[in-house]
Coordinates of C-alpha atoms in Angstrom, one line a residue:
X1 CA 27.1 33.5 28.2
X2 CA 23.6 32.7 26.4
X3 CA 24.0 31.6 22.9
X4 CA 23.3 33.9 20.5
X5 CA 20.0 33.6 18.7
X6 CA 19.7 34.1 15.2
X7 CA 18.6 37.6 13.5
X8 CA 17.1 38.1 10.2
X9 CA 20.6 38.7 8.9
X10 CA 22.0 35.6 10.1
X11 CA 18.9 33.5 8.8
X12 CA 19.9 34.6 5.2
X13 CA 22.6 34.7 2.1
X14 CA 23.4 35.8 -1.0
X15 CA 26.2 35.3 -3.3
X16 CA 29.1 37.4 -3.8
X17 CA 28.4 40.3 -5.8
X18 CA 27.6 38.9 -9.9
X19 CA 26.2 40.6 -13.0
X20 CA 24.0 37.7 -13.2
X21 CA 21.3 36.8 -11.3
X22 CA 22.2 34.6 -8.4
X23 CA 20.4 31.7 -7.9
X24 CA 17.5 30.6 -5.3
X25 CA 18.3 31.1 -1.8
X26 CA 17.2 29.0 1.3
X27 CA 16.0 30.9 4.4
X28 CA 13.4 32.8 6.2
X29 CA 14.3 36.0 5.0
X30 CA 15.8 37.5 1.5
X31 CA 19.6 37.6 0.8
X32 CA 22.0 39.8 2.6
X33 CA 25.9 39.7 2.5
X34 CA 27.0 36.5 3.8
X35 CA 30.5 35.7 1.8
X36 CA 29.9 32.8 -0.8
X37 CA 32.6 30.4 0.0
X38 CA 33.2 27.2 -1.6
X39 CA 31.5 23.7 -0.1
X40 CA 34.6 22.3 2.2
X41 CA 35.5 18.6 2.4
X42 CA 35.9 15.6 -0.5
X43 CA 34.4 12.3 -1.3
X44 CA 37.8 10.8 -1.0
X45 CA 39.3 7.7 -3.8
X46 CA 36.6 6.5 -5.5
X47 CA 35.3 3.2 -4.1
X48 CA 37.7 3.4 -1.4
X49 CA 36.4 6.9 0.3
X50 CA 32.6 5.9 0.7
X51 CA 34.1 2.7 2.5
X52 CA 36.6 4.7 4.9
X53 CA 33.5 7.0 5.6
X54 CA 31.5 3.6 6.0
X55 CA 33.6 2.7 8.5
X56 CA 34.1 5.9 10.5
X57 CA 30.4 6.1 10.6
X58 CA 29.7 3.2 12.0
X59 CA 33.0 1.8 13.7
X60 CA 35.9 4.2 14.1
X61 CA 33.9 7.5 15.4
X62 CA 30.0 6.5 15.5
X63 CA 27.6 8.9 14.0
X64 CA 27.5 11.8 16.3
X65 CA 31.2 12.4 16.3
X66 CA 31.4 11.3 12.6
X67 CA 29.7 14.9 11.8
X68 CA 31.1 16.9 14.7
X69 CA 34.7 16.0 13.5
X70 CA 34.1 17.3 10.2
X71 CA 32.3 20.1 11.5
X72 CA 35.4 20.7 13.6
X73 CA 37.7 20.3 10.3
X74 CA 35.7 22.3 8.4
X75 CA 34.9 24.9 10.6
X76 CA 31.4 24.7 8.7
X77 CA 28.2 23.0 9.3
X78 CA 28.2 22.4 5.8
X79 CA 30.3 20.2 3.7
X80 CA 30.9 17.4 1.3
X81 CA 30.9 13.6 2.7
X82 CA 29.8 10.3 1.7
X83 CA 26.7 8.4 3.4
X84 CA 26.5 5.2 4.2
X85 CA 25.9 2.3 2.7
X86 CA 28.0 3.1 0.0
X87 CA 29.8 0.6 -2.2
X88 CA 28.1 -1.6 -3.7
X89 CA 24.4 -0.7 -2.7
X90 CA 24.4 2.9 -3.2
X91 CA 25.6 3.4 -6.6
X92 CA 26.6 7.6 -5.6
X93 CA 26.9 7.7 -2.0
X94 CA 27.9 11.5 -2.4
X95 CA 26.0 14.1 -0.4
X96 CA 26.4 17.8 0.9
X97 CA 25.6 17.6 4.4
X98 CA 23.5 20.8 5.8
X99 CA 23.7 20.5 9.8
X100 CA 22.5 23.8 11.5
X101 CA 19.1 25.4 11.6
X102 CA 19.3 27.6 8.9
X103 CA 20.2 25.1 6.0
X104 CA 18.5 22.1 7.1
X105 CA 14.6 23.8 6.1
X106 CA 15.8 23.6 1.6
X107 CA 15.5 20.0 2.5
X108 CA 11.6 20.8 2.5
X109 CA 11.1 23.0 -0.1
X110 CA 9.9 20.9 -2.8
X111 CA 10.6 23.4 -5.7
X112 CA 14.2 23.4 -5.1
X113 CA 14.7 19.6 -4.0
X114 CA 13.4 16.4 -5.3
X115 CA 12.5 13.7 -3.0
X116 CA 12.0 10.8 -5.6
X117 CA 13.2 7.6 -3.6
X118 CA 15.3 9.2 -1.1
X119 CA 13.3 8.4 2.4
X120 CA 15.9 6.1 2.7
X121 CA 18.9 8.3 1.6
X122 CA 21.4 7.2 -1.0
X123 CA 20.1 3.6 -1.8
X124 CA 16.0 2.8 -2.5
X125 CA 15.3 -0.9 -1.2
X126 CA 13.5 -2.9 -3.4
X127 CA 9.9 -2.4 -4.2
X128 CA 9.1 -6.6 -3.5
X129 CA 9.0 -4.9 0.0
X130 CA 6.3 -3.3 -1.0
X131 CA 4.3 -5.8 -3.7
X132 CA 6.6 -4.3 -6.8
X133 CA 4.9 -0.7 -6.5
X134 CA 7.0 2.3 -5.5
X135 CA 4.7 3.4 -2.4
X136 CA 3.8 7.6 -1.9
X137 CA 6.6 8.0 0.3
X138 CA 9.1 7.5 -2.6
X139 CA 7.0 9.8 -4.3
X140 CA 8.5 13.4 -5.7
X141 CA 5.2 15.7 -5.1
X142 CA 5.4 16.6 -9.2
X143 CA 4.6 12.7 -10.2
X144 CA 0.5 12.2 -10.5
X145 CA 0.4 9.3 -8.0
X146 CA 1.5 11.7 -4.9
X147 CA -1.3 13.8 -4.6
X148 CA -3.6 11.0 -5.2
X149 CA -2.0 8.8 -2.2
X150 CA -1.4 11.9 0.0
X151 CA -5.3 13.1 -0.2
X152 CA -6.2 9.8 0.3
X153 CA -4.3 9.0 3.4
X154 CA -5.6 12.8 5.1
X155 CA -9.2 12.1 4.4
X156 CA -8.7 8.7 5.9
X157 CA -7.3 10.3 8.8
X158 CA -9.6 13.0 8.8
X159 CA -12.5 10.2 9.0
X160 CA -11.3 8.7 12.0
X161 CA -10.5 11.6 14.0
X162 CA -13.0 11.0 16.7
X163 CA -11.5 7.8 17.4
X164 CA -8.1 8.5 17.8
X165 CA -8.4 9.4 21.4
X166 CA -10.9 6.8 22.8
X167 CA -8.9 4.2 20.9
X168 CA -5.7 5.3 21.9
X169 CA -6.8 5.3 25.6
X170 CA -7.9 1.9 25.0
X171 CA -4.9 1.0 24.3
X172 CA -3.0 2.6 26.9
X173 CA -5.2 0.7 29.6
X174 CA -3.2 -2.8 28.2
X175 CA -0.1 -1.4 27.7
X176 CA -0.4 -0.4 32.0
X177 CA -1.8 -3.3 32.6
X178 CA 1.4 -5.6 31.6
X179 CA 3.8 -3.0 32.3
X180 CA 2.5 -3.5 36.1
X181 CA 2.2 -7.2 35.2
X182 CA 5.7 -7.3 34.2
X183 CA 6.8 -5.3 37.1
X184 CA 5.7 -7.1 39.5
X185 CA 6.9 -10.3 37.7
X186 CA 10.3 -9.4 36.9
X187 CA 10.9 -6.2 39.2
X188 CA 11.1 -4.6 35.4
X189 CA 9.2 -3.9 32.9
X190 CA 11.0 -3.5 29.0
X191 CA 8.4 -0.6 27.9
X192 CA 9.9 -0.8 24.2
X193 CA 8.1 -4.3 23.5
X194 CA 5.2 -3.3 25.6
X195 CA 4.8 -0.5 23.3
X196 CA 5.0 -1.6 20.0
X197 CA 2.4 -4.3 20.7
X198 CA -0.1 -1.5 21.5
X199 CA 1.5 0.7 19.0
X200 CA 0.4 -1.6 16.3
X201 CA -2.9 -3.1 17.8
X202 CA -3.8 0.9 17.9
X203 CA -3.1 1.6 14.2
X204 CA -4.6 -1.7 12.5
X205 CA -7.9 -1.1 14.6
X206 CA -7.8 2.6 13.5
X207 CA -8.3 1.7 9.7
X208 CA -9.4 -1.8 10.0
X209 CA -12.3 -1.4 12.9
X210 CA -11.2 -5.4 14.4
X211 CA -8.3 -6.5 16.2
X212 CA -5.7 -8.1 14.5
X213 CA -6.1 -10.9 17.0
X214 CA -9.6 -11.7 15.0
X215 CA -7.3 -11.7 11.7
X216 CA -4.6 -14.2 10.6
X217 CA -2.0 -11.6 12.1
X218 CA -3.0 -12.8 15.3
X219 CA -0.4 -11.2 18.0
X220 CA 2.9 -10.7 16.0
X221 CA 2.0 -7.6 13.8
X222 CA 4.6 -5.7 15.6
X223 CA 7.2 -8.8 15.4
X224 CA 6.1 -9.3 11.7
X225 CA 6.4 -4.9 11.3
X226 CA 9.6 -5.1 12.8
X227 CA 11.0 -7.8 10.5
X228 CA 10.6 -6.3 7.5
X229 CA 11.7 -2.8 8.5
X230 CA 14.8 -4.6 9.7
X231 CA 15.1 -6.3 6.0
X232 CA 15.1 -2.8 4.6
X233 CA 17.0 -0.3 7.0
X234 CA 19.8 -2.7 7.9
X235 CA 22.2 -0.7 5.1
X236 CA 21.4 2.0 7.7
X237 CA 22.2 0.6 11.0
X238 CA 24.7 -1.2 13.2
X239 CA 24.3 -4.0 15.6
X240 CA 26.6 -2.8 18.4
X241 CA 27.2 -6.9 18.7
X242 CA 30.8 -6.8 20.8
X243 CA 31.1 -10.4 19.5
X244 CA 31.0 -9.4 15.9
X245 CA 34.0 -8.2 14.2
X246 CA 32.9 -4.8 12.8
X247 CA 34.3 -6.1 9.0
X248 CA 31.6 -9.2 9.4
X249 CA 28.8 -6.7 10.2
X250 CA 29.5 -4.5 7.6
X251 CA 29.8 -7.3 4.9
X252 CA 26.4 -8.4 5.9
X253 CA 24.8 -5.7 6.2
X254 CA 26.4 -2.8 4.5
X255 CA 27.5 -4.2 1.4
X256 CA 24.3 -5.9 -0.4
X257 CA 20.9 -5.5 -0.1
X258 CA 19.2 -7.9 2.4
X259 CA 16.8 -9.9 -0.2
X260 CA 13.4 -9.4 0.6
X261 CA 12.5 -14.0 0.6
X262 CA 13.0 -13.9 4.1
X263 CA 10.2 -11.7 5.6
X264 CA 8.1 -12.6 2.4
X265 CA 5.7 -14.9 4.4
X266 CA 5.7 -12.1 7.5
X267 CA 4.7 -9.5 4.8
X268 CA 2.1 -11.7 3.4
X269 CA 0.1 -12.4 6.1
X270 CA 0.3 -7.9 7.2
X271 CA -0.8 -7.5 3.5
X272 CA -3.6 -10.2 4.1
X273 CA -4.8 -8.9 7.8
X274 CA -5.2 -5.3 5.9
X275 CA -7.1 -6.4 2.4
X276 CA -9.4 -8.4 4.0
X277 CA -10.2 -5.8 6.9
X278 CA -10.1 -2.6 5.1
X279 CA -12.7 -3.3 2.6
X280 CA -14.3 -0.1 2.4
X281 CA -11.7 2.1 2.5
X282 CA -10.0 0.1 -0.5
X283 CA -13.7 0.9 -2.0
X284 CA -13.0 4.4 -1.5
X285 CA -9.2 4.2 -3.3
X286 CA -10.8 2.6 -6.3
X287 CA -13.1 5.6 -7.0
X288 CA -9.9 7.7 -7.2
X289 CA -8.5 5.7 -9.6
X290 CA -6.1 3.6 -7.6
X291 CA -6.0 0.2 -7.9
X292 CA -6.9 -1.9 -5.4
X293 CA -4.3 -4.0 -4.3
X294 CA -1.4 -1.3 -4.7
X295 CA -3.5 0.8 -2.4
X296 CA -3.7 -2.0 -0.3
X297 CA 0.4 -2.0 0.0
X298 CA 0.4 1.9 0.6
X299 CA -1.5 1.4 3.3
X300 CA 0.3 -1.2 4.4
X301 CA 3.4 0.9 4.2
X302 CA 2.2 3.8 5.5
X303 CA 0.5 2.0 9.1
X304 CA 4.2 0.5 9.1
X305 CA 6.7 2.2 8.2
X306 CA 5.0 5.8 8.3
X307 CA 2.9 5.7 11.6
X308 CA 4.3 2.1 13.9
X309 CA 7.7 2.8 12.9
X310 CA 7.4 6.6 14.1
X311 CA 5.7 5.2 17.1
X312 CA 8.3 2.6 18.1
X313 CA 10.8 5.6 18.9
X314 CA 8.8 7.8 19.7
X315 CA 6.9 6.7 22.6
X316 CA 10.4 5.1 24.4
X317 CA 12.1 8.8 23.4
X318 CA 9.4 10.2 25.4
X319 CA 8.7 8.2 28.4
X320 CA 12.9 8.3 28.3
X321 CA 13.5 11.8 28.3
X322 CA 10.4 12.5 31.2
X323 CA 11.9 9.7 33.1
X324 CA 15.2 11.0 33.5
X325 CA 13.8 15.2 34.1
X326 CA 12.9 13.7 37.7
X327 CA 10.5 13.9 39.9
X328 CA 10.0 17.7 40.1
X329 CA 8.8 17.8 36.4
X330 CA 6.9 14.3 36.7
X331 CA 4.8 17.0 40.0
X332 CA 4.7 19.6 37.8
X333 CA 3.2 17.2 34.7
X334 CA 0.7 15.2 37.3
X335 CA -0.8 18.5 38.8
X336 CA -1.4 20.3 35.6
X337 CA -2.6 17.3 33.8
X338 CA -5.3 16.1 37.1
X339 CA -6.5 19.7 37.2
X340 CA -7.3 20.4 33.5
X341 CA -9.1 17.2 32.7
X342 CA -11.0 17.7 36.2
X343 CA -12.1 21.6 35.2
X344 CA -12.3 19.8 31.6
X345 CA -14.3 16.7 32.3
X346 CA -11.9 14.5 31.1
X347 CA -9.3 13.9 28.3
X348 CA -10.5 16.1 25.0
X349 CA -8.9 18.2 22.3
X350 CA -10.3 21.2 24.3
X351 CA -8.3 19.6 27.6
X352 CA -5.1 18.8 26.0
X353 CA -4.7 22.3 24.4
X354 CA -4.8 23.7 27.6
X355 CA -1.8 21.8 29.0
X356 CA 0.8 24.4 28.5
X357 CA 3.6 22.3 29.7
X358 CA 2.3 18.8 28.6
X359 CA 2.6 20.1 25.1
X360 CA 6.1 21.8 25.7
X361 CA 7.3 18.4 26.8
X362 CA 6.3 16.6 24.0
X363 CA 7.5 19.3 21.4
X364 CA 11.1 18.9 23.6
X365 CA 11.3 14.9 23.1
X366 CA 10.7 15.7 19.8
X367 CA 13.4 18.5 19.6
X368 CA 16.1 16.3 21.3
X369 CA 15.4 13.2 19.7
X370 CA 13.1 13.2 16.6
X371 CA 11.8 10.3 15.0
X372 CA 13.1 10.3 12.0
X373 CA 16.6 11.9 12.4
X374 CA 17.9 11.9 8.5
X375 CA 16.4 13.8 5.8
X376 CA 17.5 13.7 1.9
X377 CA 16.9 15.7 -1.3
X378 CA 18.1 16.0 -4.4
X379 CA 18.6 19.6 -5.9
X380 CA 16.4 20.3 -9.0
X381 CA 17.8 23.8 -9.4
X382 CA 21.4 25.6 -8.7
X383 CA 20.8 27.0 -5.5
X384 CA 22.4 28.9 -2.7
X385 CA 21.9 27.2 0.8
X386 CA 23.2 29.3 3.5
X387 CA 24.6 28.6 7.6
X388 CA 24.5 31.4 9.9
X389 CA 28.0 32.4 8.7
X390 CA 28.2 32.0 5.1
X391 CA 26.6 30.7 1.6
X392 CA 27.0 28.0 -0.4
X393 CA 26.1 27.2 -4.1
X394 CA 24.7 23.4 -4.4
X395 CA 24.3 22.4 -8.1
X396 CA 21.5 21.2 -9.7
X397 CA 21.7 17.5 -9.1
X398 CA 23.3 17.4 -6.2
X399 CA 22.4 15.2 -3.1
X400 CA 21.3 16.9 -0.3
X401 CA 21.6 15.3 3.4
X402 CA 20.6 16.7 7.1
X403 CA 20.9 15.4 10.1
X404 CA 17.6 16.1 12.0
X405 CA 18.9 16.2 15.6
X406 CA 22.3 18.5 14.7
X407 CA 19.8 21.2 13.5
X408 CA 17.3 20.6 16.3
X409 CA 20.0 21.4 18.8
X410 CA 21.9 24.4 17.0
X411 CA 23.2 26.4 19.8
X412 CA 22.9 29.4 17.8
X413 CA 18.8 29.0 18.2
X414 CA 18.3 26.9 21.0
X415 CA 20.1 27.6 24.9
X416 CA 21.7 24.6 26.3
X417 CA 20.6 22.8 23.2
X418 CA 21.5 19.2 24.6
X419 CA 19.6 19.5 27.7
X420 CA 16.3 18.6 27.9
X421 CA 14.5 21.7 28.9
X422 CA 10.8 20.4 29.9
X423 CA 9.1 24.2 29.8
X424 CA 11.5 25.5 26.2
X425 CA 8.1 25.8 24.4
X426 CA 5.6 27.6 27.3
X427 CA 5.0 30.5 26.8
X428 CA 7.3 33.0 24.5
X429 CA 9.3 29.9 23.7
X430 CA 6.6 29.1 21.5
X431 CA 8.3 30.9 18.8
X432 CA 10.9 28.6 18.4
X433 CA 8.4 25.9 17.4
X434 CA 9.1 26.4 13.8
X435 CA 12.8 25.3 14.4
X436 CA 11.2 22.2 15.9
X437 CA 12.0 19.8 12.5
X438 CA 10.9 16.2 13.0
X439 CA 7.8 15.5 10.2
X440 CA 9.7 15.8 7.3
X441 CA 8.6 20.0 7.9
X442 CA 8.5 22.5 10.3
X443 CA 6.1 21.9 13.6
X444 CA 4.4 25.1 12.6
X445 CA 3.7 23.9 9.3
X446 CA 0.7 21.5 8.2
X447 CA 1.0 18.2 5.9
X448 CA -1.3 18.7 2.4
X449 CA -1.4 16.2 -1.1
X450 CA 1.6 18.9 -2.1
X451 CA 4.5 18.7 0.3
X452 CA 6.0 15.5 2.2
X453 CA 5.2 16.4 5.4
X454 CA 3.7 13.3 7.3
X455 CA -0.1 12.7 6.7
X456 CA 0.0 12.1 10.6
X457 CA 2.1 14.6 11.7
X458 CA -0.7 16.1 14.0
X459 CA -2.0 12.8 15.2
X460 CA 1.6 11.6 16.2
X461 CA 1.6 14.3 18.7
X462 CA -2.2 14.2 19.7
X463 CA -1.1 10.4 21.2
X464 CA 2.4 11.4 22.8
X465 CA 0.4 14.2 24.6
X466 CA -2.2 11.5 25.4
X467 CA 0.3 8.5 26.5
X468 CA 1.8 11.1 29.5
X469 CA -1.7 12.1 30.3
X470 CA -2.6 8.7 31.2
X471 CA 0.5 8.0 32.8
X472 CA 0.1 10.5 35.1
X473 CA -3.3 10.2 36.0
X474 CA -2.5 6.8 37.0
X475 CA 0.9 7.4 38.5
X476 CA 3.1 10.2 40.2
X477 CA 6.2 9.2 39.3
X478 CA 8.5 6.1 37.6
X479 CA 12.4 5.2 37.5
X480 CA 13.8 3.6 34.4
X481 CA 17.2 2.3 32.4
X482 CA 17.4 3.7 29.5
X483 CA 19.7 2.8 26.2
X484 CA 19.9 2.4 22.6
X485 CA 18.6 0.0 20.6
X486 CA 18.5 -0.5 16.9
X487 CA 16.1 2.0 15.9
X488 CA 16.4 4.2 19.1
X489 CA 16.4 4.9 22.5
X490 CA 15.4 1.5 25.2
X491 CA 13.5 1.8 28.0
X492 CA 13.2 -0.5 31.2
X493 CA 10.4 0.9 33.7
X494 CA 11.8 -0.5 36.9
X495 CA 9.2 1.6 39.2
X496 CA 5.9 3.1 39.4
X497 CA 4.5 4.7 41.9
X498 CA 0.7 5.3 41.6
X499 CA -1.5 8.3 42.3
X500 CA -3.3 8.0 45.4
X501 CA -6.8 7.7 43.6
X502 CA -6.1 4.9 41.8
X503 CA -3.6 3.0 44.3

């Protein structure tokens, strides 16, 4: 039986029936007469529940099976739970956790949520991360600063969008280069650190115009990157170390901060490689009013964090999920890809628009396995946030949580939602692109200086679609291990085999 797809009746709510007026709903469409039932689940003793939660997070039941327990319990994709880290960095690790297609979108709707230092969820890491400013991603789009820093990062982007495909293919032909070299080495290839070290040579020589290798960076910006996204994420993540007893781990890392002393020196010498290479554009931020070295850190931030970080799981998600599709889709990709950029005259915007099922691919990795797979806001209003069953009144102050890839792959929108389905988008499918959540918005909508979407949001999937078009002009096919790491899915290439006009 296909799963049922929702209707304009599922994709709504109202409250039961109230002399008053009910409060704002979330949705596509306006209310109808789902019940109003009250939020299941509890935050448990105080102190006591956020650590038990802690634990079956990350320990007991890992995350997937964390939610899917509850949602089992509950009978409700909705419900009360704590979030890690908890006790003692988070001082209210208390959230209502929205996991289905139809909730998840209030998490972007600015008037009803407020994303003041949430990216990270419950806790917001120190700013000496970030030179003692609180960057535009921790940002609510009501204070000043946001639309200052948001317009600022689009017309940088904006400036440079000539280069990003020339530049990107630049980088490509290094990134083949040593995965070969390392093939042939090693009889396999680790594409994850391959890829960040193009990943970040690409995105300092988009805004700087030099290499870091001519800067004191040298060749560790994405060792130095790493570090200091480790420094502030760790309350977020496990080790998987068997050697470790889980209450060790959790001590370290999920019961203080990480200071930020260690990774000062790494961050110094980013900061350094930008200020002194991004001259202009810092010319530019001071005619809007920013000063000079802050904008220096939020553009610091926002090459790391924002656009390497998104590219160090994106890029392994993707050549993951084509790798293990096989070699009928790897034909499929190789034929359309060769034919459009010969009828084309090589790889444009024009060419990769026309690449029906290059694009569905790519919009599929993203579906399966998005970047960023948490989202948090903080109700300004009383609201009503409604499933496809029922509705649900959130409070005015209230933490809201979503879990990117739960409402990605709600069965009641998407057929075999934990498959990946290479062709989901072509054609008709196309209409589920704006269930496609993964840049902090909808893949139908755009990023302005108002909402939180990403800056780069169009740019991140201009070079996914560009990364397999390279790949399979070069090659017709590859094999690969794939895992997890800390941040993601791992990739080890362990054979190519290359198209016959470049073999």
């Amino acid at each position: 039986m296909k799963n049922r797809k929702p209707t304009p009746q599922t994709m709504s709510s109202s409250p039961s029936s109230s002399s008053s007026s009910p409060p704002p709903t979330s949705g596509d469409s306006p209310p109808s007469n789902l019940p109003l039932k009250e939020i299941p689940g509890d935050y448990g003793i105080p102190f006591l529940g956020p650590i038990r939660d802690r634990y079956d997070y990350f320990y007991n039941q890992g995350k997937d099976e964390f939610f899917q327990s509850r949602i089992k319990k509950y009978n409700s994709t909705i419900f009360r739970t704590n979030m890690p880290p908890g006790p003692f960095i988070a001082r209210n690790p208390k959230v209502i956790a929205v996991l289905d297609a139809v909730s998840f979108p209030v998490l972007f709707d600015t008037a009803k949520v407020e994303k003041k230092n949430v990216l990270d969820g419950t806790f917001f890491p120190s700013t000496a991360f970030t030179g003692g400013h609180r960057v535009c991603a921790y940002l609510d789009p009501t204070e000043p600063n946001h639309a200052v820093f948001k317009g600022w990062f689009l017309s940088l982007l904006a400036a440079r969008h000539n280069n990003f495909i020339p530049l990107f293919q630049n980088s490509l032909l290094h990134l083949f280069a040593n995965v070969e070299a390392e093939l042939s080495k090693n009889g396999k290839a680790d594409f994850n650190t391959l890829s960040d070290d193009i990943s970040f040579s690409f995105v300092f020589t988009l805004f700087c115009d030099r290499s870091p290798s001519d800067t004191k960076i040298g060749s560790d910006g994405s060792k130095l990157f790493t570090e200091w996204l480790f420094f502030q994420l760790a309350p977020l993540i496990t080790l998987g170390l068997k050697y470790l007893p889980n209450f060790l781990e959790d001590f370290l890392l999920h019961t203080l901060p990480l200071p930020f002393f260690p990774v000062k020196s790494a961050y110094k010498r980013l900061y350094d490689g930008f200020y002194i290479s991004t001259s202009k554009i810092l010319d530019e931020a001071e005619k809007l009013g920013i000063q000079r070295n802050e904008a220096c850190h939020n553009l610091v931030f926002m090459a790391g964090f924002n656009a390497y970080g998104g590219m160090k799981t994106l890029f392994p998600a993707l050549i993951k999920w084509v790798a293990i599709a096989g070699e009928s889709l790897h034909r499929r990709l190789a034929n359309e890809i060769r034919t459009v950029v010969e009828s084309e005259g090589g790889v444009t915007f024009s060419a990769l628009d026309k690449m029906s099922l290059l694009k569905s691919v790519v919009y599929e990795a993203m579906r399966i396995e998005p970047p960023v797979p948490f989202q948090y806001g903080k109700a300004k209003v009383d609201m009503v946030v409604h499933s496809h069953d029922a509705a649900y009144e959130i409070k005015k102050g209230e933490m809201i949580f979503g879990n990117q890839p739960f409402a990605t792959k709600d069965g009641r929108v998407f057929e075999n939602p934990e498959e990946f389905v290479a062709d989901r988008f072509v054609g008709d499918g196309e209409k589920l692109l704006k269930y496609v959540y993964w840049s902090n918005g909808r893949e139908t909508d755009e990023p302005t200086a108002e909402n939180k979407q990403c800056p780069a949001k169009d740019v991140v999937v201009l070079l996914a679609r560009v990364l397999l078009v390279e790949f399979f002009l070069r090659y017709d096919t590859l094999t690969a291990e794939v895992g997890t790491l800390l941040l993601g899915s791992s990739v080890t290439i362990t054979s190519l085999t290359k198209a016959e006009s470049t073999a």
